[in-house]
Amino acid sequence: MNTRKPKEREHYRIRLEDGTLVEVTREVYLCWYQMRRKEKYQKEKEQKHHVYSLEAMQGNNFYSDLSIPDEVDVENIVLRDFMREQVREMIRELTEYEQAIVYCLYYLNLNTVETAQELGKSRRIILFRKRQILEKLKKKCTKRKIDQI
């Protein structure tokens, strides 16, 4: 690592943020110079790699709604987990072919064309079966009185 130091001088001065010059010892100046160089290097590196701080982004109204909730709503978490488990049970009650369609569409996030190719069926059949499956699951939800999925 190159540790270049400024040449010897009679007086060492540092300009403060308010613009005033302050005379300091060589050791203080060398420490300040090293820190200034590190900051400059970090800024150059961030610009080169397009890195932005979260504070800078918030200052430009990016992520202005980013906040951490004060309280964790345990009741909603438990209800959501319960509903997920209910949906999993209902999916297990479907036929193997229907489960394959659900898996491709909702777990693998494939579109209908990709799902049709994966299962060796036409796109229209997959769309038709998808509607049937959703209707079947909707009926099971109302039967089990699960109102929010």
mmCIF file of N, CA and C in Angstrom:
data_model
loop_
_atom_site.group_PDB
_atom_site.id
_atom_site.type_symbol
_atom_site.label_atom_id
_atom_site.label_comp_id
_atom_site.label_asym_id
_atom_site.label_seq_id
_atom_site.Cartn_x
_atom_site.Cartn_y
_atom_site.Cartn_z
ATOM 1 N N MET A 1 0.849 -1.184 0.000
ATOM 2 C CA MET A 1 0.000 0.000 0.000
ATOM 3 C C MET A 1 0.889 1.239 0.000
ATOM 4 N N ASN A 2 0.552 2.161 -0.838
ATOM 5 C CA ASN A 2 1.325 3.389 -0.956
ATOM 6 C C ASN A 2 0.899 4.351 0.147
ATOM 7 N N THR A 3 1.826 4.676 1.034
ATOM 8 C CA THR A 3 1.522 5.625 2.115
ATOM 9 C C THR A 3 2.300 6.901 1.869
ATOM 10 N N ARG A 4 1.837 7.639 0.881
ATOM 11 C CA ARG A 4 2.472 8.904 0.535
ATOM 12 C C ARG A 4 2.185 9.937 1.608
ATOM 13 N N LYS A 5 3.214 10.612 2.048
ATOM 14 C CA LYS A 5 3.035 11.666 3.037
ATOM 15 C C LYS A 5 3.418 12.990 2.396
ATOM 16 N N PRO A 6 2.766 14.071 2.809
ATOM 17 C CA PRO A 6 3.133 15.372 2.263
ATOM 18 C C PRO A 6 4.546 15.759 2.705
ATOM 19 N N LYS A 7 5.169 16.578 1.882
ATOM 20 C CA LYS A 7 6.554 16.976 2.183
ATOM 21 C C LYS A 7 6.603 17.850 3.437
ATOM 22 N N GLU A 8 7.795 17.916 4.009
ATOM 23 C CA GLU A 8 8.014 18.713 5.223
ATOM 24 C C GLU A 8 7.732 20.183 4.958
ATOM 25 N N ARG A 9 7.091 20.825 5.926
ATOM 26 C CA ARG A 9 6.808 22.259 5.838
ATOM 27 C C ARG A 9 7.129 22.926 7.165
ATOM 28 N N GLU A 10 7.100 24.236 7.087
ATOM 29 C CA GLU A 10 7.303 24.998 8.312
ATOM 30 C C GLU A 10 6.032 25.048 9.141
ATOM 31 N N HIS A 11 4.904 25.278 8.446
ATOM 32 C CA HIS A 11 3.610 25.396 9.126
ATOM 33 C C HIS A 11 2.618 24.432 8.475
ATOM 34 N N TYR A 12 1.766 23.882 9.310
ATOM 35 C CA TYR A 12 0.708 22.990 8.814
ATOM 36 C C TYR A 12 -0.636 23.598 9.186
ATOM 37 N N ARG A 13 -1.485 23.787 8.180
ATOM 38 C CA ARG A 13 -2.795 24.403 8.410
ATOM 39 C C ARG A 13 -3.893 23.499 7.858
ATOM 40 N N ILE A 14 -4.990 23.500 8.579
ATOM 41 C CA ILE A 14 -6.175 22.743 8.157
ATOM 42 C C ILE A 14 -7.332 23.727 8.039
ATOM 43 N N ARG A 15 -8.076 23.637 6.940
ATOM 44 C CA ARG A 15 -9.243 24.500 6.763
ATOM 45 C C ARG A 15 -10.454 23.790 7.375
ATOM 46 N N LEU A 16 -11.101 24.442 8.315
ATOM 47 C CA LEU A 16 -12.290 23.884 8.957
ATOM 48 C C LEU A 16 -13.508 24.072 8.057
ATOM 49 N N GLU A 17 -14.621 23.462 8.444
ATOM 50 C CA GLU A 17 -15.844 23.538 7.639
ATOM 51 C C GLU A 17 -16.351 24.961 7.470
ATOM 52 N N ASP A 18 -16.141 25.796 8.486
ATOM 53 C CA ASP A 18 -16.614 27.183 8.391
ATOM 54 C C ASP A 18 -15.654 28.067 7.591
ATOM 55 N N GLY A 19 -14.531 27.493 7.112
ATOM 56 C CA GLY A 19 -13.606 28.231 6.256
ATOM 57 C C GLY A 19 -12.396 28.799 6.964
ATOM 58 N N THR A 20 -12.338 28.729 8.275
ATOM 59 C CA THR A 20 -11.193 29.285 8.996
ATOM 60 C C THR A 20 -10.005 28.330 8.929
ATOM 61 N N LEU A 21 -8.818 28.914 8.876
ATOM 62 C CA LEU A 21 -7.590 28.125 8.867
ATOM 63 C C LEU A 21 -7.069 27.989 10.287
ATOM 64 N N VAL A 22 -6.671 26.761 10.636
ATOM 65 C CA VAL A 22 -6.141 26.499 11.970
ATOM 66 C C VAL A 22 -4.763 25.878 11.807
ATOM 67 N N GLU A 23 -3.793 26.405 12.542
ATOM 68 C CA GLU A 23 -2.443 25.846 12.484
ATOM 69 C C GLU A 23 -2.371 24.656 13.437
ATOM 70 N N VAL A 24 -1.799 23.541 12.929
ATOM 71 C CA VAL A 24 -1.718 22.307 13.719
ATOM 72 C C VAL A 24 -0.311 21.730 13.617
ATOM 73 N N THR A 25 -0.042 20.732 14.440
ATOM 74 C CA THR A 25 1.260 20.057 14.394
ATOM 75 C C THR A 25 1.315 19.125 13.185
ATOM 76 N N ARG A 26 2.499 18.672 12.866
ATOM 77 C CA ARG A 26 2.687 17.770 11.729
ATOM 78 C C ARG A 26 1.898 16.474 11.931
ATOM 79 N N GLU A 27 1.914 15.909 13.143
ATOM 80 C CA GLU A 27 1.217 14.655 13.420
ATOM 81 C C GLU A 27 -0.291 14.796 13.196
ATOM 82 N N VAL A 28 -0.864 15.894 13.677
ATOM 83 C CA VAL A 28 -2.297 16.137 13.494
ATOM 84 C C VAL A 28 -2.605 16.296 12.011
ATOM 85 N N TYR A 29 -1.737 17.045 11.318
ATOM 86 C CA TYR A 29 -1.948 17.256 9.886
ATOM 87 C C TYR A 29 -1.887 15.935 9.121
ATOM 88 N N LEU A 30 -0.906 15.091 9.431
ATOM 89 C CA LEU A 30 -0.771 13.802 8.743
ATOM 90 C C LEU A 30 -1.992 12.916 8.984
ATOM 91 N N CYS A 31 -2.493 12.914 10.195
ATOM 92 C CA CYS A 31 -3.700 12.141 10.515
ATOM 93 C C CYS A 31 -4.897 12.678 9.732
ATOM 94 N N TRP A 32 -5.064 13.994 9.728
ATOM 95 C CA TRP A 32 -6.163 14.622 8.980
ATOM 96 C C TRP A 32 -6.046 14.330 7.491
ATOM 97 N N TYR A 33 -4.825 14.440 6.957
ATOM 98 C CA TYR A 33 -4.573 14.206 5.536
ATOM 99 C C TYR A 33 -4.927 12.762 5.159
ATOM 100 N N GLN A 34 -4.534 11.824 6.011
ATOM 101 C CA GLN A 34 -4.820 10.412 5.759
ATOM 102 C C GLN A 34 -6.333 10.157 5.758
ATOM 103 N N MET A 35 -7.051 10.725 6.715
ATOM 104 C CA MET A 35 -8.504 10.545 6.783
ATOM 105 C C MET A 35 -9.188 11.181 5.574
ATOM 106 N N ARG A 36 -8.717 12.363 5.172
ATOM 107 C CA ARG A 36 -9.293 13.027 4.002
ATOM 108 C C ARG A 36 -9.089 12.181 2.755
ATOM 109 N N ARG A 37 -7.916 11.589 2.612
ATOM 110 C CA ARG A 37 -7.614 10.745 1.457
ATOM 111 C C ARG A 37 -8.492 9.489 1.457
ATOM 112 N N LYS A 38 -8.711 8.898 2.636
ATOM 113 C CA LYS A 38 -9.577 7.717 2.735
ATOM 114 C C LYS A 38 -11.007 8.056 2.321
ATOM 115 N N GLU A 39 -11.502 9.192 2.790
ATOM 116 C CA GLU A 39 -12.854 9.621 2.415
ATOM 117 C C GLU A 39 -12.964 9.828 0.912
ATOM 118 N N LYS A 40 -11.955 10.476 0.338
ATOM 119 C CA LYS A 40 -11.958 10.726 -1.102
ATOM 120 C C LYS A 40 -11.935 9.403 -1.871
ATOM 121 N N TYR A 41 -11.117 8.459 -1.410
ATOM 122 C CA TYR A 41 -11.035 7.149 -2.054
ATOM 123 C C TYR A 41 -12.385 6.429 -1.982
ATOM 124 N N GLN A 42 -13.030 6.473 -0.816
ATOM 125 C CA GLN A 42 -14.332 5.819 -0.660
ATOM 126 C C GLN A 42 -15.377 6.434 -1.590
ATOM 127 N N LYS A 43 -15.381 7.765 -1.697
ATOM 128 C CA LYS A 43 -16.334 8.429 -2.589
ATOM 129 C C LYS A 43 -16.082 8.052 -4.041
ATOM 130 N N GLU A 44 -14.806 7.994 -4.437
ATOM 131 C CA GLU A 44 -14.472 7.590 -5.805
ATOM 132 C C GLU A 44 -14.931 6.161 -6.071
ATOM 133 N N LYS A 45 -14.709 5.293 -5.105
ATOM 134 C CA LYS A 45 -15.103 3.885 -5.229
ATOM 135 C C LYS A 45 -16.625 3.762 -5.327
ATOM 136 N N GLU A 46 -17.357 4.503 -4.506
ATOM 137 C CA GLU A 46 -18.820 4.474 -4.535
ATOM 138 C C GLU A 46 -19.353 4.988 -5.864
ATOM 139 N N GLN A 47 -18.763 6.055 -6.386
ATOM 140 C CA GLN A 47 -19.200 6.590 -7.674
ATOM 141 C C GLN A 47 -18.925 5.598 -8.792
ATOM 142 N N LYS A 48 -17.770 4.959 -8.737
ATOM 143 C CA LYS A 48 -17.392 3.999 -9.773
ATOM 144 C C LYS A 48 -18.367 2.825 -9.808
ATOM 145 N N HIS A 49 -18.787 2.359 -8.628
ATOM 146 C CA HIS A 49 -19.666 1.194 -8.534
ATOM 147 C C HIS A 49 -21.135 1.571 -8.336
ATOM 148 N N HIS A 50 -21.455 2.849 -8.470
ATOM 149 C CA HIS A 50 -22.828 3.354 -8.345
ATOM 150 C C HIS A 50 -23.464 2.947 -7.016
ATOM 151 N N VAL A 51 -22.770 3.216 -5.926
ATOM 152 C CA VAL A 51 -23.268 2.917 -4.592
ATOM 153 C C VAL A 51 -23.789 4.212 -3.987
ATOM 154 N N TYR A 52 -24.992 4.132 -3.413
ATOM 155 C CA TYR A 52 -25.591 5.304 -2.786
ATOM 156 C C TYR A 52 -25.982 4.951 -1.367
ATOM 157 N N SER A 53 -25.814 5.882 -0.462
ATOM 158 C CA SER A 53 -26.189 5.623 0.922
ATOM 159 C C SER A 53 -27.694 5.770 1.080
ATOM 160 N N LEU A 54 -28.224 5.080 2.057
ATOM 161 C CA LEU A 54 -29.655 5.152 2.331
ATOM 162 C C LEU A 54 -30.041 6.567 2.757
ATOM 163 N N GLU A 55 -29.164 7.233 3.505
ATOM 164 C CA GLU A 55 -29.448 8.600 3.938
ATOM 165 C C GLU A 55 -29.567 9.537 2.741
ATOM 166 N N ALA A 56 -28.675 9.374 1.762
ATOM 167 C CA ALA A 56 -28.728 10.220 0.568
ATOM 168 C C ALA A 56 -30.005 9.964 -0.208
ATOM 169 N N MET A 57 -30.415 8.719 -0.273
ATOM 170 C CA MET A 57 -31.639 8.387 -1.004
ATOM 171 C C MET A 57 -32.861 8.958 -0.285
ATOM 172 N N GLN A 58 -32.849 8.909 1.045
ATOM 173 C CA GLN A 58 -33.968 9.469 1.792
ATOM 174 C C GLN A 58 -33.987 10.985 1.648
ATOM 175 N N GLY A 59 -32.826 11.589 1.549
ATOM 176 C CA GLY A 59 -32.747 13.032 1.354
ATOM 177 C C GLY A 59 -33.342 13.452 0.028
ATOM 178 N N ASN A 60 -33.298 12.579 -0.962
ATOM 179 C CA ASN A 60 -33.875 12.860 -2.279
ATOM 180 C C ASN A 60 -35.290 12.305 -2.406
ATOM 181 N N ASN A 61 -35.936 12.045 -1.292
ATOM 182 C CA ASN A 61 -37.297 11.510 -1.210
ATOM 183 C C ASN A 61 -37.432 10.096 -1.768
ATOM 184 N N PHE A 62 -36.330 9.366 -1.871
ATOM 185 C CA PHE A 62 -36.405 7.943 -2.168
ATOM 186 C C PHE A 62 -36.704 7.242 -0.852
ATOM 187 N N TYR A 63 -37.496 6.243 -0.888
ATOM 188 C CA TYR A 63 -37.814 5.433 0.288
ATOM 189 C C TYR A 63 -38.331 6.287 1.442
ATOM 190 N N SER A 64 -39.073 7.332 1.142
ATOM 191 C CA SER A 64 -39.552 8.202 2.216
ATOM 192 C C SER A 64 -40.537 7.484 3.128
ATOM 193 N N ASP A 65 -41.191 6.459 2.587
ATOM 194 C CA ASP A 65 -42.146 5.725 3.406
ATOM 195 C C ASP A 65 -41.507 4.521 4.087
ATOM 196 N N LEU A 66 -40.175 4.399 3.996
ATOM 197 C CA LEU A 66 -39.471 3.286 4.610
ATOM 198 C C LEU A 66 -39.471 3.477 6.116
ATOM 199 N N SER A 67 -40.101 2.582 6.808
ATOM 200 C CA SER A 67 -40.128 2.678 8.256
ATOM 201 C C SER A 67 -40.290 1.289 8.847
ATOM 202 N N ILE A 68 -39.878 1.162 10.068
ATOM 203 C CA ILE A 68 -40.008 -0.098 10.784
ATOM 204 C C ILE A 68 -41.175 0.060 11.743
ATOM 205 N N PRO A 69 -42.123 -0.857 11.703
ATOM 206 C CA PRO A 69 -43.270 -0.719 12.598
ATOM 207 C C PRO A 69 -42.835 -0.794 14.059
ATOM 208 N N ASP A 70 -43.523 -0.023 14.895
ATOM 209 C CA ASP A 70 -43.197 0.008 16.311
ATOM 210 C C ASP A 70 -43.554 -1.303 16.998
ATOM 211 N N GLU A 71 -44.661 -1.889 16.590
ATOM 212 C CA GLU A 71 -45.122 -3.117 17.223
ATOM 213 C C GLU A 71 -45.303 -4.199 16.173
ATOM 214 N N VAL A 72 -45.086 -5.421 16.588
ATOM 215 C CA VAL A 72 -45.342 -6.555 15.714
ATOM 216 C C VAL A 72 -46.749 -7.038 16.030
ATOM 217 N N ASP A 73 -47.566 -7.145 14.999
ATOM 218 C CA ASP A 73 -48.942 -7.576 15.197
ATOM 219 C C ASP A 73 -48.985 -9.101 15.184
ATOM 220 N N VAL A 74 -48.838 -9.685 16.365
ATOM 221 C CA VAL A 74 -48.759 -11.136 16.508
ATOM 222 C C VAL A 74 -50.045 -11.795 16.033
ATOM 223 N N GLU A 75 -51.167 -11.175 16.300
ATOM 224 C CA GLU A 75 -52.451 -11.751 15.902
ATOM 225 C C GLU A 75 -52.526 -11.928 14.382
ATOM 226 N N ASN A 76 -52.125 -10.903 13.636
ATOM 227 C CA ASN A 76 -52.146 -11.011 12.174
ATOM 228 C C ASN A 76 -51.169 -12.061 11.668
ATOM 229 N N ILE A 77 -50.018 -12.167 12.299
ATOM 230 C CA ILE A 77 -49.038 -13.175 11.893
ATOM 231 C C ILE A 77 -49.603 -14.572 12.105
ATOM 232 N N VAL A 78 -50.220 -14.796 13.246
ATOM 233 C CA VAL A 78 -50.811 -16.110 13.541
ATOM 234 C C VAL A 78 -51.945 -16.410 12.577
ATOM 235 N N LEU A 79 -52.814 -15.420 12.314
ATOM 236 C CA LEU A 79 -53.917 -15.632 11.370
ATOM 237 C C LEU A 79 -53.404 -15.930 9.964
ATOM 238 N N ARG A 80 -52.389 -15.202 9.531
ATOM 239 C CA ARG A 80 -51.824 -15.422 8.200
ATOM 240 C C ARG A 80 -51.236 -16.827 8.086
ATOM 241 N N ASP A 81 -50.508 -17.253 9.137
ATOM 242 C CA ASP A 81 -49.946 -18.611 9.127
ATOM 243 C C ASP A 81 -51.047 -19.664 9.120
ATOM 244 N N PHE A 82 -52.102 -19.424 9.885
ATOM 245 C CA PHE A 82 -53.234 -20.352 9.915
ATOM 246 C C PHE A 82 -53.880 -20.457 8.533
ATOM 247 N N MET A 83 -54.094 -19.309 7.887
ATOM 248 C CA MET A 83 -54.717 -19.321 6.560
ATOM 249 C C MET A 83 -53.818 -20.007 5.533
ATOM 250 N N ARG A 84 -52.524 -19.785 5.624
ATOM 251 C CA ARG A 84 -51.602 -20.463 4.707
ATOM 252 C C ARG A 84 -51.690 -21.974 4.864
ATOM 253 N N GLU A 85 -51.738 -22.414 6.106
ATOM 254 C CA GLU A 85 -51.834 -23.853 6.348
ATOM 255 C C GLU A 85 -53.157 -24.404 5.817
ATOM 256 N N GLN A 86 -54.226 -23.643 5.977
ATOM 257 C CA GLN A 86 -55.526 -24.072 5.441
ATOM 258 C C GLN A 86 -55.469 -24.191 3.919
ATOM 259 N N VAL A 87 -54.841 -23.231 3.269
ATOM 260 C CA VAL A 87 -54.719 -23.264 1.805
ATOM 261 C C VAL A 87 -53.869 -24.459 1.385
ATOM 262 N N ARG A 88 -52.788 -24.720 2.116
ATOM 263 C CA ARG A 88 -51.953 -25.889 1.790
ATOM 264 C C ARG A 88 -52.764 -27.180 1.895
ATOM 265 N N GLU A 89 -53.579 -27.284 2.930
ATOM 266 C CA GLU A 89 -54.429 -28.478 3.087
ATOM 267 C C GLU A 89 -55.406 -28.607 1.925
ATOM 268 N N MET A 90 -56.001 -27.494 1.515
ATOM 269 C CA MET A 90 -56.946 -27.538 0.395
ATOM 270 C C MET A 90 -56.238 -27.931 -0.900
ATOM 271 N N ILE A 91 -55.010 -27.461 -1.080
ATOM 272 C CA ILE A 91 -54.250 -27.827 -2.283
ATOM 273 C C ILE A 91 -53.919 -29.317 -2.260
ATOM 274 N N ARG A 92 -53.619 -29.854 -1.065
ATOM 275 C CA ARG A 92 -53.343 -31.293 -0.956
ATOM 276 C C ARG A 92 -54.564 -32.133 -1.326
ATOM 277 N N GLU A 93 -55.751 -31.575 -1.161
ATOM 278 C CA GLU A 93 -56.986 -32.292 -1.499
ATOM 279 C C GLU A 93 -57.264 -32.296 -3.003
ATOM 280 N N LEU A 94 -56.548 -31.471 -3.766
ATOM 281 C CA LEU A 94 -56.730 -31.437 -5.218
ATOM 282 C C LEU A 94 -56.111 -32.686 -5.846
ATOM 283 N N THR A 95 -56.479 -32.943 -7.098
ATOM 284 C CA THR A 95 -55.866 -34.064 -7.813
ATOM 285 C C THR A 95 -54.402 -33.746 -8.090
ATOM 286 N N GLU A 96 -53.647 -34.768 -8.440
ATOM 287 C CA GLU A 96 -52.220 -34.578 -8.713
ATOM 288 C C GLU A 96 -52.006 -33.616 -9.883
ATOM 289 N N TYR A 97 -52.833 -33.712 -10.899
ATOM 290 C CA TYR A 97 -52.745 -32.830 -12.066
ATOM 291 C C TYR A 97 -53.038 -31.381 -11.667
ATOM 292 N N GLU A 98 -54.070 -31.180 -10.847
ATOM 293 C CA GLU A 98 -54.413 -29.830 -10.385
ATOM 294 C C GLU A 98 -53.296 -29.258 -9.508
ATOM 295 N N GLN A 99 -52.718 -30.110 -8.663
ATOM 296 C CA GLN A 99 -51.596 -29.671 -7.829
ATOM 297 C C GLN A 99 -50.409 -29.246 -8.690
ATOM 298 N N ALA A 100 -50.170 -29.971 -9.781
ATOM 299 C CA ALA A 100 -49.065 -29.627 -10.681
ATOM 300 C C ALA A 100 -49.297 -28.257 -11.308
ATOM 301 N N ILE A 101 -50.528 -27.978 -11.690
ATOM 302 C CA ILE A 101 -50.850 -26.666 -12.272
ATOM 303 C C ILE A 101 -50.622 -25.559 -11.243
ATOM 304 N N VAL A 102 -51.125 -25.763 -10.029
ATOM 305 C CA VAL A 102 -50.951 -24.772 -8.958
ATOM 306 C C VAL A 102 -49.464 -24.564 -8.672
ATOM 307 N N TYR A 103 -48.720 -25.648 -8.608
ATOM 308 C CA TYR A 103 -47.288 -25.560 -8.327
ATOM 309 C C TYR A 103 -46.571 -24.745 -9.403
ATOM 310 N N CYS A 104 -46.856 -25.041 -10.655
ATOM 311 C CA CYS A 104 -46.197 -24.316 -11.755
ATOM 312 C C CYS A 104 -46.576 -22.835 -11.759
ATOM 313 N N LEU A 105 -47.865 -22.554 -11.595
ATOM 314 C CA LEU A 105 -48.335 -21.169 -11.696
ATOM 315 C C LEU A 105 -47.962 -20.314 -10.486
ATOM 316 N N TYR A 106 -48.091 -20.876 -9.279
ATOM 317 C CA TYR A 106 -47.972 -20.047 -8.088
ATOM 318 C C TYR A 106 -46.698 -20.263 -7.279
ATOM 319 N N TYR A 107 -46.060 -21.401 -7.416
ATOM 320 C CA TYR A 107 -44.818 -21.626 -6.681
ATOM 321 C C TYR A 107 -43.597 -21.387 -7.561
ATOM 322 N N LEU A 108 -43.686 -21.811 -8.824
ATOM 323 C CA LEU A 108 -42.576 -21.583 -9.751
ATOM 324 C C LEU A 108 -42.730 -20.271 -10.508
ATOM 325 N N ASN A 109 -43.893 -19.619 -10.352
ATOM 326 C CA ASN A 109 -44.206 -18.353 -11.026
ATOM 327 C C ASN A 109 -44.071 -18.444 -12.543
ATOM 328 N N LEU A 110 -44.488 -19.573 -13.099
ATOM 329 C CA LEU A 110 -44.501 -19.722 -14.551
ATOM 330 C C LEU A 110 -45.788 -19.113 -15.086
ATOM 331 N N ASN A 111 -45.743 -18.567 -16.296
ATOM 332 C CA ASN A 111 -46.984 -18.075 -16.893
ATOM 333 C C ASN A 111 -47.726 -19.253 -17.519
ATOM 334 N N THR A 112 -48.894 -18.994 -18.082
ATOM 335 C CA THR A 112 -49.717 -20.100 -18.595
ATOM 336 C C THR A 112 -49.052 -20.824 -19.760
ATOM 337 N N VAL A 113 -48.351 -20.101 -20.613
ATOM 338 C CA VAL A 113 -47.671 -20.741 -21.750
ATOM 339 C C VAL A 113 -46.572 -21.673 -21.245
ATOM 340 N N GLU A 114 -45.765 -21.185 -20.292
ATOM 341 C CA GLU A 114 -44.687 -22.009 -19.738
ATOM 342 C C GLU A 114 -45.244 -23.215 -18.988
ATOM 343 N N THR A 115 -46.346 -23.007 -18.262
ATOM 344 C CA THR A 115 -46.987 -24.116 -17.553
ATOM 345 C C THR A 115 -47.493 -25.153 -18.541
ATOM 346 N N ALA A 116 -48.106 -24.699 -19.622
ATOM 347 C CA ALA A 116 -48.607 -25.619 -20.649
ATOM 348 C C ALA A 116 -47.462 -26.428 -21.242
ATOM 349 N N GLN A 117 -46.347 -25.786 -21.519
ATOM 350 C CA GLN A 117 -45.185 -26.499 -22.060
ATOM 351 C C GLN A 117 -44.646 -27.502 -21.051
ATOM 352 N N GLU A 118 -44.593 -27.102 -19.794
ATOM 353 C CA GLU A 118 -44.072 -27.971 -18.733
ATOM 354 C C GLU A 118 -44.932 -29.223 -18.570
ATOM 355 N N LEU A 119 -46.252 -29.049 -18.676
ATOM 356 C CA LEU A 119 -47.173 -30.169 -18.456
ATOM 357 C C LEU A 119 -47.587 -30.862 -19.751
ATOM 358 N N GLY A 120 -47.148 -30.338 -20.879
ATOM 359 C CA GLY A 120 -47.472 -30.961 -22.159
ATOM 360 C C GLY A 120 -48.929 -30.789 -22.561
ATOM 361 N N LYS A 121 -49.520 -29.672 -22.193
ATOM 362 C CA LYS A 121 -50.920 -29.377 -22.526
ATOM 363 C C LYS A 121 -50.974 -28.057 -23.283
ATOM 364 N N SER A 122 -52.158 -27.721 -23.788
ATOM 365 C CA SER A 122 -52.302 -26.445 -24.484
ATOM 366 C C SER A 122 -52.536 -25.327 -23.470
ATOM 367 N N ARG A 123 -52.270 -24.105 -23.908
ATOM 368 C CA ARG A 123 -52.455 -22.930 -23.053
ATOM 369 C C ARG A 123 -53.912 -22.776 -22.654
ATOM 370 N N ARG A 124 -54.822 -23.048 -23.581
ATOM 371 C CA ARG A 124 -56.260 -22.900 -23.298
ATOM 372 C C ARG A 124 -56.717 -23.887 -22.229
ATOM 373 N N ILE A 125 -56.174 -25.092 -22.275
ATOM 374 C CA ILE A 125 -56.538 -26.086 -21.254
ATOM 375 C C ILE A 125 -56.059 -25.622 -19.886
ATOM 376 N N ILE A 126 -54.838 -25.090 -19.835
ATOM 377 C CA ILE A 126 -54.292 -24.611 -18.555
ATOM 378 C C ILE A 126 -55.136 -23.460 -18.021
ATOM 379 N N LEU A 127 -55.528 -22.518 -18.884
ATOM 380 C CA LEU A 127 -56.383 -21.404 -18.442
ATOM 381 C C LEU A 127 -57.718 -21.915 -17.910
ATOM 382 N N PHE A 128 -58.318 -22.848 -18.623
ATOM 383 C CA PHE A 128 -59.603 -23.414 -18.208
ATOM 384 C C PHE A 128 -59.461 -24.128 -16.868
ATOM 385 N N ARG A 129 -58.435 -24.961 -16.742
ATOM 386 C CA ARG A 129 -58.221 -25.711 -15.493
ATOM 387 C C ARG A 129 -57.878 -24.758 -14.336
ATOM 388 N N LYS A 130 -57.143 -23.700 -14.628
ATOM 389 C CA LYS A 130 -56.805 -22.717 -13.589
ATOM 390 C C LYS A 130 -58.080 -22.103 -13.021
ATOM 391 N N ARG A 131 -58.998 -21.695 -13.909
ATOM 392 C CA ARG A 131 -60.273 -21.127 -13.446
ATOM 393 C C ARG A 131 -61.053 -22.137 -12.613
ATOM 394 N N GLN A 132 -61.070 -23.384 -13.059
ATOM 395 C CA GLN A 132 -61.774 -24.434 -12.314
ATOM 396 C C GLN A 132 -61.159 -24.631 -10.928
ATOM 397 N N ILE A 133 -59.831 -24.673 -10.883
ATOM 398 C CA ILE A 133 -59.132 -24.885 -9.607
ATOM 399 C C ILE A 133 -59.409 -23.733 -8.652
ATOM 400 N N LEU A 134 -59.332 -22.500 -9.145
ATOM 401 C CA LEU A 134 -59.589 -21.339 -8.287
ATOM 402 C C LEU A 134 -61.020 -21.337 -7.777
ATOM 403 N N GLU A 135 -61.948 -21.709 -8.628
ATOM 404 C CA GLU A 135 -63.352 -21.795 -8.203
ATOM 405 C C GLU A 135 -63.522 -22.879 -7.144
ATOM 406 N N LYS A 136 -62.866 -24.003 -7.342
ATOM 407 C CA LYS A 136 -62.925 -25.109 -6.380
ATOM 408 C C LYS A 136 -62.355 -24.670 -5.028
ATOM 409 N N LEU A 137 -61.210 -23.983 -5.060
ATOM 410 C CA LEU A 137 -60.593 -23.505 -3.820
ATOM 411 C C LEU A 137 -61.452 -22.446 -3.139
ATOM 412 N N LYS A 138 -62.094 -21.607 -3.938
ATOM 413 C CA LYS A 138 -62.973 -20.575 -3.384
ATOM 414 C C LYS A 138 -64.141 -21.217 -2.647
ATOM 415 N N LYS A 139 -64.732 -22.252 -3.242
ATOM 416 C CA LYS A 139 -65.841 -22.961 -2.582
ATOM 417 C C LYS A 139 -65.384 -23.606 -1.284
ATOM 418 N N LYS A 140 -64.196 -24.193 -1.303
ATOM 419 C CA LYS A 140 -63.668 -24.817 -0.086
ATOM 420 C C LYS A 140 -63.419 -23.770 0.995
ATOM 421 N N CYS A 141 -62.980 -22.589 0.584
ATOM 422 C CA CYS A 141 -62.744 -21.508 1.553
ATOM 423 C C CYS A 141 -64.041 -21.081 2.219
ATOM 424 N N THR A 142 -65.080 -20.897 1.418
ATOM 425 C CA THR A 142 -66.359 -20.489 2.007
ATOM 426 C C THR A 142 -66.926 -21.602 2.870
ATOM 427 N N LYS A 143 -66.696 -22.846 2.478
ATOM 428 C CA LYS A 143 -67.159 -23.980 3.278
ATOM 429 C C LYS A 143 -66.434 -24.012 4.623
ATOM 430 N N ARG A 144 -65.143 -23.698 4.610
ATOM 431 C CA ARG A 144 -64.341 -23.681 5.844
ATOM 432 C C ARG A 144 -64.401 -22.330 6.546
ATOM 433 N N LYS A 145 -65.087 -21.381 5.948
ATOM 434 C CA LYS A 145 -65.247 -20.031 6.499
ATOM 435 C C LYS A 145 -63.913 -19.297 6.623
ATOM 436 N N ILE A 146 -63.088 -19.453 5.612
ATOM 437 C CA ILE A 146 -61.844 -18.680 5.525
ATOM 438 C C ILE A 146 -62.156 -17.533 4.593
ATOM 439 N N ASP A 147 -62.287 -16.331 5.138
ATOM 440 C CA ASP A 147 -62.723 -15.204 4.315
ATOM 441 C C ASP A 147 -61.570 -14.411 3.705
ATOM 442 N N GLN A 148 -60.359 -14.582 4.197
ATOM 443 C CA GLN A 148 -59.235 -13.819 3.646
ATOM 444 C C GLN A 148 -58.119 -14.774 3.270
ATOM 445 N N ILE A 149 -57.797 -14.795 1.998
ATOM 446 C CA ILE A 149 -56.660 -15.610 1.541
ATOM 447 C C ILE A 149 -55.693 -14.687 0.861
#
